[in-house]
Amino acid sequence: MSYDQGSRWTSRTATVPQVDIDVGLRQYMLRVYNYMAGGLALTGIVSYVAAASGVYASLAHTPLFWLIVLAPLGLVLFLQFRINSMSLGAAQASYWAYAGLTGLSLGFLFLAYTGTSIALTFFICAVTFLAMSLWGYTTKRDLTSMGQFLFMGLIGVVIASLVNLFLHSSGLQFAISVIGV
């Protein structure tokens, strides 16, 4: 199967040399990562501008706060039901709208945390994503089998975090942070 220029999955009957597949896969992955990087940049810019301009602070104590926070969830639910019937242009526009709405809903982070802590968290997540992507791409192994193991780990981290809300243990907080990363 391949992804053709018309943005549809097609079955190839002729054999394709491995080099052509690798080049096509690299080009496709580069486009995917460029879209993701663009969306992440838009999210960050909108979030920063919303917090720095004071718009978010003025809306934080009104009912519009909940509309801003829940708007990305509403768009995700809309996309879940409509993505198969959308054109490529409409799907891309929805993606950019989602990135912008997510940035708007996360603007409060700039009001609650320092720029240094936000930047540090961003770079840790970006490097982790890059490392995992490279690992999955170079090992040529299906990593979906790790899903159940990692999901159980996530459940454990959430439970430990809830317990630590009552214990206030700095050691447990450190352990949760290390295990979570």
PDB file of C-alpha atoms in Angstrom:
ATOM      1  CA  MET A   1       0.000   0.000   0.000  1.00  0.00           C
ATOM      2  CA  SER A   2       1.153   3.532  -0.642  1.00  0.00           C
ATOM      3  CA  TYR A   3      -0.053   7.063  -0.179  1.00  0.00           C
ATOM      4  CA  ASP A   4      -0.618   8.543  -3.631  1.00  0.00           C
ATOM      5  CA  GLN A   5      -0.667  12.198  -4.726  1.00  0.00           C
ATOM      6  CA  GLY A   6      -4.465  12.280  -4.491  1.00  0.00           C
ATOM      7  CA  SER A   7      -4.203  11.679  -0.733  1.00  0.00           C
ATOM      8  CA  ARG A   8      -5.779   8.227  -0.885  1.00  0.00           C
ATOM      9  CA  TRP A   9      -4.450   4.835   0.072  1.00  0.00           C
ATOM     10  CA  THR A  10      -3.903   2.670  -2.964  1.00  0.00           C
ATOM     11  CA  SER A  11      -2.664  -0.854  -3.474  1.00  0.00           C
ATOM     12  CA  ARG A  12       0.367  -1.344  -5.701  1.00  0.00           C
ATOM     13  CA  THR A  13       0.550  -4.494  -7.731  1.00  0.00           C
ATOM     14  CA  ALA A  14       4.025  -3.950  -9.191  1.00  0.00           C
ATOM     15  CA  THR A  15       7.083  -4.415  -7.047  1.00  0.00           C
ATOM     16  CA  VAL A  16       8.817  -1.216  -6.015  1.00  0.00           C
ATOM     17  CA  PRO A  17      12.519  -1.127  -5.188  1.00  0.00           C
ATOM     18  CA  GLN A  18      13.281  -0.661  -1.479  1.00  0.00           C
ATOM     19  CA  VAL A  19      15.189   2.563  -2.205  1.00  0.00           C
ATOM     20  CA  ASP A  20      12.088   4.162  -3.738  1.00  0.00           C
ATOM     21  CA  ILE A  21      10.015   3.150  -0.726  1.00  0.00           C
ATOM     22  CA  ASP A  22      12.584   4.615   1.686  1.00  0.00           C
ATOM     23  CA  VAL A  23      12.762   7.914  -0.226  1.00  0.00           C
ATOM     24  CA  GLY A  24       8.974   8.149  -0.383  1.00  0.00           C
ATOM     25  CA  LEU A  25       8.655   7.321   3.293  1.00  0.00           C
ATOM     26  CA  ARG A  26      11.247   9.952   4.231  1.00  0.00           C
ATOM     27  CA  GLN A  27       9.448  12.582   2.170  1.00  0.00           C
ATOM     28  CA  TYR A  28       6.094  11.660   3.693  1.00  0.00           C
ATOM     29  CA  MET A  29       7.467  11.696   7.236  1.00  0.00           C
ATOM     30  CA  LEU A  30       9.131  15.059   6.611  1.00  0.00           C
ATOM     31  CA  ARG A  31       5.762  16.511   5.562  1.00  0.00           C
ATOM     32  CA  VAL A  32       4.108  15.058   8.669  1.00  0.00           C
ATOM     33  CA  TYR A  33       6.783  16.472  10.977  1.00  0.00           C
ATOM     34  CA  ASN A  34       6.617  19.859   9.251  1.00  0.00           C
ATOM     35  CA  TYR A  35       2.862  19.989   9.842  1.00  0.00           C
ATOM     36  CA  MET A  36       3.333  19.003  13.465  1.00  0.00           C
ATOM     37  CA  ALA A  37       6.096  21.583  13.997  1.00  0.00           C
ATOM     38  CA  GLY A  38       3.956  24.276  12.372  1.00  0.00           C
ATOM     39  CA  GLY A  39       0.973  23.383  14.526  1.00  0.00           C
ATOM     40  CA  LEU A  40       3.104  23.381  17.660  1.00  0.00           C
ATOM     41  CA  ALA A  41       4.580  26.764  16.733  1.00  0.00           C
ATOM     42  CA  LEU A  42       1.093  28.197  16.136  1.00  0.00           C
ATOM     43  CA  THR A  43      -0.092  26.808  19.478  1.00  0.00           C
ATOM     44  CA  GLY A  44       2.843  28.381  21.319  1.00  0.00           C
ATOM     45  CA  ILE A  45       2.527  31.754  19.593  1.00  0.00           C
ATOM     46  CA  VAL A  46      -1.225  32.020  20.193  1.00  0.00           C
ATOM     47  CA  SER A  47      -0.766  30.955  23.810  1.00  0.00           C
ATOM     48  CA  TYR A  48       1.954  33.531  24.435  1.00  0.00           C
ATOM     49  CA  VAL A  49       0.104  36.363  22.666  1.00  0.00           C
ATOM     50  CA  ALA A  50      -3.140  35.581  24.525  1.00  0.00           C
ATOM     51  CA  ALA A  51      -1.360  35.754  27.873  1.00  0.00           C
ATOM     52  CA  ALA A  52       0.970  38.689  27.089  1.00  0.00           C
ATOM     53  CA  SER A  53      -1.744  40.907  25.614  1.00  0.00           C
ATOM     54  CA  GLY A  54      -3.901  40.644  28.735  1.00  0.00           C
ATOM     55  CA  VAL A  55      -6.856  39.253  26.817  1.00  0.00           C
ATOM     56  CA  TYR A  56      -6.661  35.937  28.614  1.00  0.00           C
ATOM     57  CA  ALA A  57      -6.364  37.537  32.053  1.00  0.00           C
ATOM     58  CA  SER A  58      -9.490  39.603  31.412  1.00  0.00           C
ATOM     59  CA  LEU A  59     -11.466  36.544  30.250  1.00  0.00           C
ATOM     60  CA  ALA A  60     -10.203  34.217  33.005  1.00  0.00           C
ATOM     61  CA  HIS A  61     -12.893  35.260  35.487  1.00  0.00           C
ATOM     62  CA  THR A  62     -15.836  35.121  33.101  1.00  0.00           C
ATOM     63  CA  PRO A  63     -17.932  32.252  31.739  1.00  0.00           C
ATOM     64  CA  LEU A  64     -16.045  32.649  28.438  1.00  0.00           C
ATOM     65  CA  PHE A  65     -13.100  30.982  30.193  1.00  0.00           C
ATOM     66  CA  TRP A  66     -14.868  27.614  29.985  1.00  0.00           C
ATOM     67  CA  LEU A  67     -15.734  28.168  26.337  1.00  0.00           C
ATOM     68  CA  ILE A  68     -12.061  28.840  25.586  1.00  0.00           C
ATOM     69  CA  VAL A  69     -10.882  25.825  27.575  1.00  0.00           C
ATOM     70  CA  LEU A  70     -13.438  23.398  26.114  1.00  0.00           C
ATOM     71  CA  ALA A  71     -13.346  24.635  22.486  1.00  0.00           C
ATOM     72  CA  PRO A  72     -10.480  22.291  21.450  1.00  0.00           C
ATOM     73  CA  LEU A  73     -12.387  19.324  22.864  1.00  0.00           C
ATOM     74  CA  GLY A  74     -15.469  20.333  20.878  1.00  0.00           C
ATOM     75  CA  LEU A  75     -13.417  20.583  17.687  1.00  0.00           C
ATOM     76  CA  VAL A  76     -11.861  17.161  18.322  1.00  0.00           C
ATOM     77  CA  LEU A  77     -15.315  15.625  18.753  1.00  0.00           C
ATOM     78  CA  PHE A  78     -16.485  17.343  15.555  1.00  0.00           C
ATOM     79  CA  LEU A  79     -13.442  16.049  13.673  1.00  0.00           C
ATOM     80  CA  GLN A  80     -13.930  12.531  14.991  1.00  0.00           C
ATOM     81  CA  PHE A  81     -17.288  12.295  13.289  1.00  0.00           C
ATOM     82  CA  ARG A  82     -16.584  14.351  10.151  1.00  0.00           C
ATOM     83  CA  ILE A  83     -12.949  13.681   9.179  1.00  0.00           C
ATOM     84  CA  ASN A  84     -13.757  10.873   6.721  1.00  0.00           C
ATOM     85  CA  SER A  85     -16.150  13.057   4.727  1.00  0.00           C
ATOM     86  CA  MET A  86     -13.993  16.212   4.712  1.00  0.00           C
ATOM     87  CA  SER A  87     -11.887  17.394   1.824  1.00  0.00           C
ATOM     88  CA  LEU A  88      -8.143  17.671   2.308  1.00  0.00           C
ATOM     89  CA  GLY A  89      -8.370  21.469   2.520  1.00  0.00           C
ATOM     90  CA  ALA A  90     -11.122  21.366   5.141  1.00  0.00           C
ATOM     91  CA  ALA A  91      -9.166  18.839   7.211  1.00  0.00           C
ATOM     92  CA  GLN A  92      -6.046  21.007   7.062  1.00  0.00           C
ATOM     93  CA  ALA A  93      -8.031  24.117   8.021  1.00  0.00           C
ATOM     94  CA  SER A  94      -9.507  22.190  10.950  1.00  0.00           C
ATOM     95  CA  TYR A  95      -6.020  21.161  12.025  1.00  0.00           C
ATOM     96  CA  TRP A  96      -4.796  24.764  12.037  1.00  0.00           C
ATOM     97  CA  ALA A  97      -7.965  25.879  13.865  1.00  0.00           C
ATOM     98  CA  TYR A  98      -7.362  23.174  16.455  1.00  0.00           C
ATOM     99  CA  ALA A  99      -3.742  24.278  16.923  1.00  0.00           C
ATOM    100  CA  GLY A 100      -4.853  27.883  17.434  1.00  0.00           C
ATOM    101  CA  LEU A 101      -7.686  26.959  19.815  1.00  0.00           C
ATOM    102  CA  THR A 102      -5.340  24.769  21.830  1.00  0.00           C
ATOM    103  CA  GLY A 103      -2.921  27.683  22.138  1.00  0.00           C
ATOM    104  CA  LEU A 104      -5.739  29.940  23.268  1.00  0.00           C
ATOM    105  CA  SER A 105      -6.906  27.417  25.852  1.00  0.00           C
ATOM    106  CA  LEU A 106      -3.367  26.945  27.196  1.00  0.00           C
ATOM    107  CA  GLY A 107      -2.687  30.678  27.555  1.00  0.00           C
ATOM    108  CA  PHE A 108      -3.230  30.478  31.303  1.00  0.00           C
ATOM    109  CA  LEU A 109       0.019  28.517  31.616  1.00  0.00           C
ATOM    110  CA  PHE A 110       1.942  31.718  30.900  1.00  0.00           C
ATOM    111  CA  LEU A 111       0.055  33.369  33.750  1.00  0.00           C
ATOM    112  CA  ALA A 112       0.657  30.527  36.210  1.00  0.00           C
ATOM    113  CA  TYR A 113       4.275  29.530  35.434  1.00  0.00           C
ATOM    114  CA  THR A 114       7.517  31.270  34.544  1.00  0.00           C
ATOM    115  CA  GLY A 115       8.732  31.431  30.975  1.00  0.00           C
ATOM    116  CA  THR A 116      11.805  29.417  31.970  1.00  0.00           C
ATOM    117  CA  SER A 117       9.787  26.496  33.333  1.00  0.00           C
ATOM    118  CA  ILE A 118       7.535  26.510  30.250  1.00  0.00           C
ATOM    119  CA  ALA A 119      10.542  26.546  27.904  1.00  0.00           C
ATOM    120  CA  LEU A 120      12.272  23.766  29.856  1.00  0.00           C
ATOM    121  CA  THR A 121       9.166  21.588  29.750  1.00  0.00           C
ATOM    122  CA  PHE A 122       8.737  22.268  26.034  1.00  0.00           C
ATOM    123  CA  PHE A 123      12.312  21.270  25.209  1.00  0.00           C
ATOM    124  CA  ILE A 124      12.131  18.117  27.352  1.00  0.00           C
ATOM    125  CA  CYS A 125       8.950  17.055  25.536  1.00  0.00           C
ATOM    126  CA  ALA A 126      10.379  17.953  22.125  1.00  0.00           C
ATOM    127  CA  VAL A 127      13.569  15.960  22.702  1.00  0.00           C
ATOM    128  CA  THR A 128      11.594  12.993  24.048  1.00  0.00           C
ATOM    129  CA  PHE A 129       9.321  13.072  20.993  1.00  0.00           C
ATOM    130  CA  LEU A 130      12.304  13.309  18.653  1.00  0.00           C
ATOM    131  CA  ALA A 131      14.097  10.423  20.369  1.00  0.00           C
ATOM    132  CA  MET A 132      11.032   8.178  20.309  1.00  0.00           C
ATOM    133  CA  SER A 133      10.335   9.060  16.666  1.00  0.00           C
ATOM    134  CA  LEU A 134      13.882   8.253  15.646  1.00  0.00           C
ATOM    135  CA  TRP A 135      13.775   5.021  17.613  1.00  0.00           C
ATOM    136  CA  GLY A 136      10.535   3.937  15.956  1.00  0.00           C
ATOM    137  CA  TYR A 137      11.740   4.982  12.505  1.00  0.00           C
ATOM    138  CA  THR A 138      15.166   3.338  12.704  1.00  0.00           C
ATOM    139  CA  THR A 139      14.199   0.091  14.443  1.00  0.00           C
ATOM    140  CA  LYS A 140      11.535  -0.659  11.822  1.00  0.00           C
ATOM    141  CA  ARG A 141       9.636  -2.342  14.620  1.00  0.00           C
ATOM    142  CA  ASP A 142       5.954  -1.985  15.382  1.00  0.00           C
ATOM    143  CA  LEU A 143       5.906  -0.118  18.693  1.00  0.00           C
ATOM    144  CA  THR A 144       2.174  -0.555  19.311  1.00  0.00           C
ATOM    145  CA  SER A 145       2.887  -3.586  21.513  1.00  0.00           C
ATOM    146  CA  MET A 146       4.342  -1.177  24.075  1.00  0.00           C
ATOM    147  CA  GLY A 147       0.988   0.630  24.300  1.00  0.00           C
ATOM    148  CA  GLN A 148      -0.542  -1.502  27.052  1.00  0.00           C
ATOM    149  CA  PHE A 149       2.620  -1.406  29.137  1.00  0.00           C
ATOM    150  CA  LEU A 150       2.913   2.378  28.831  1.00  0.00           C
ATOM    151  CA  PHE A 151      -0.797   2.877  29.526  1.00  0.00           C
ATOM    152  CA  MET A 152      -0.503   0.896  32.766  1.00  0.00           C
ATOM    153  CA  GLY A 153       2.526   3.045  33.636  1.00  0.00           C
ATOM    154  CA  LEU A 154       0.420   6.147  33.035  1.00  0.00           C
ATOM    155  CA  ILE A 155      -2.303   4.802  35.334  1.00  0.00           C
ATOM    156  CA  GLY A 156       0.343   4.208  38.009  1.00  0.00           C
ATOM    157  CA  VAL A 157       1.725   7.739  37.669  1.00  0.00           C
ATOM    158  CA  VAL A 158      -1.786   9.236  37.912  1.00  0.00           C
ATOM    159  CA  ILE A 159      -2.585   7.187  41.021  1.00  0.00           C
ATOM    160  CA  ALA A 160       0.747   8.110  42.633  1.00  0.00           C
ATOM    161  CA  SER A 161       0.085  11.783  41.819  1.00  0.00           C
ATOM    162  CA  LEU A 162      -3.353  11.614  43.447  1.00  0.00           C
ATOM    163  CA  VAL A 163      -1.870   9.981  46.547  1.00  0.00           C
ATOM    164  CA  ASN A 164       0.820  12.649  46.683  1.00  0.00           C
ATOM    165  CA  LEU A 165      -1.856  15.358  46.742  1.00  0.00           C
ATOM    166  CA  PHE A 166      -2.525  14.227  50.317  1.00  0.00           C
ATOM    167  CA  LEU A 167       0.998  13.195  51.369  1.00  0.00           C
ATOM    168  CA  HIS A 168       2.873  16.244  50.026  1.00  0.00           C
ATOM    169  CA  SER A 169       6.057  14.185  49.785  1.00  0.00           C
ATOM    170  CA  SER A 170       8.855  15.899  47.858  1.00  0.00           C
ATOM    171  CA  GLY A 171      10.608  12.534  47.374  1.00  0.00           C
ATOM    172  CA  LEU A 172       7.489  10.971  45.875  1.00  0.00           C
ATOM    173  CA  GLN A 173       7.011  14.048  43.692  1.00  0.00           C
ATOM    174  CA  PHE A 174      10.572  13.661  42.387  1.00  0.00           C
ATOM    175  CA  ALA A 175      10.019   9.948  41.706  1.00  0.00           C
ATOM    176  CA  ILE A 176       6.752  10.672  39.873  1.00  0.00           C
ATOM    177  CA  SER A 177       8.523  13.307  37.756  1.00  0.00           C
ATOM    178  CA  VAL A 178      11.383  10.946  36.849  1.00  0.00           C
ATOM    179  CA  ILE A 179       9.066   8.018  36.060  1.00  0.00           C
ATOM    180  CA  GLY A 180       6.696  10.293  34.130  1.00  0.00           C
ATOM    181  CA  VAL A 181       9.457  11.575  31.893  1.00  0.00           C
TER     182      VAL A 181
END
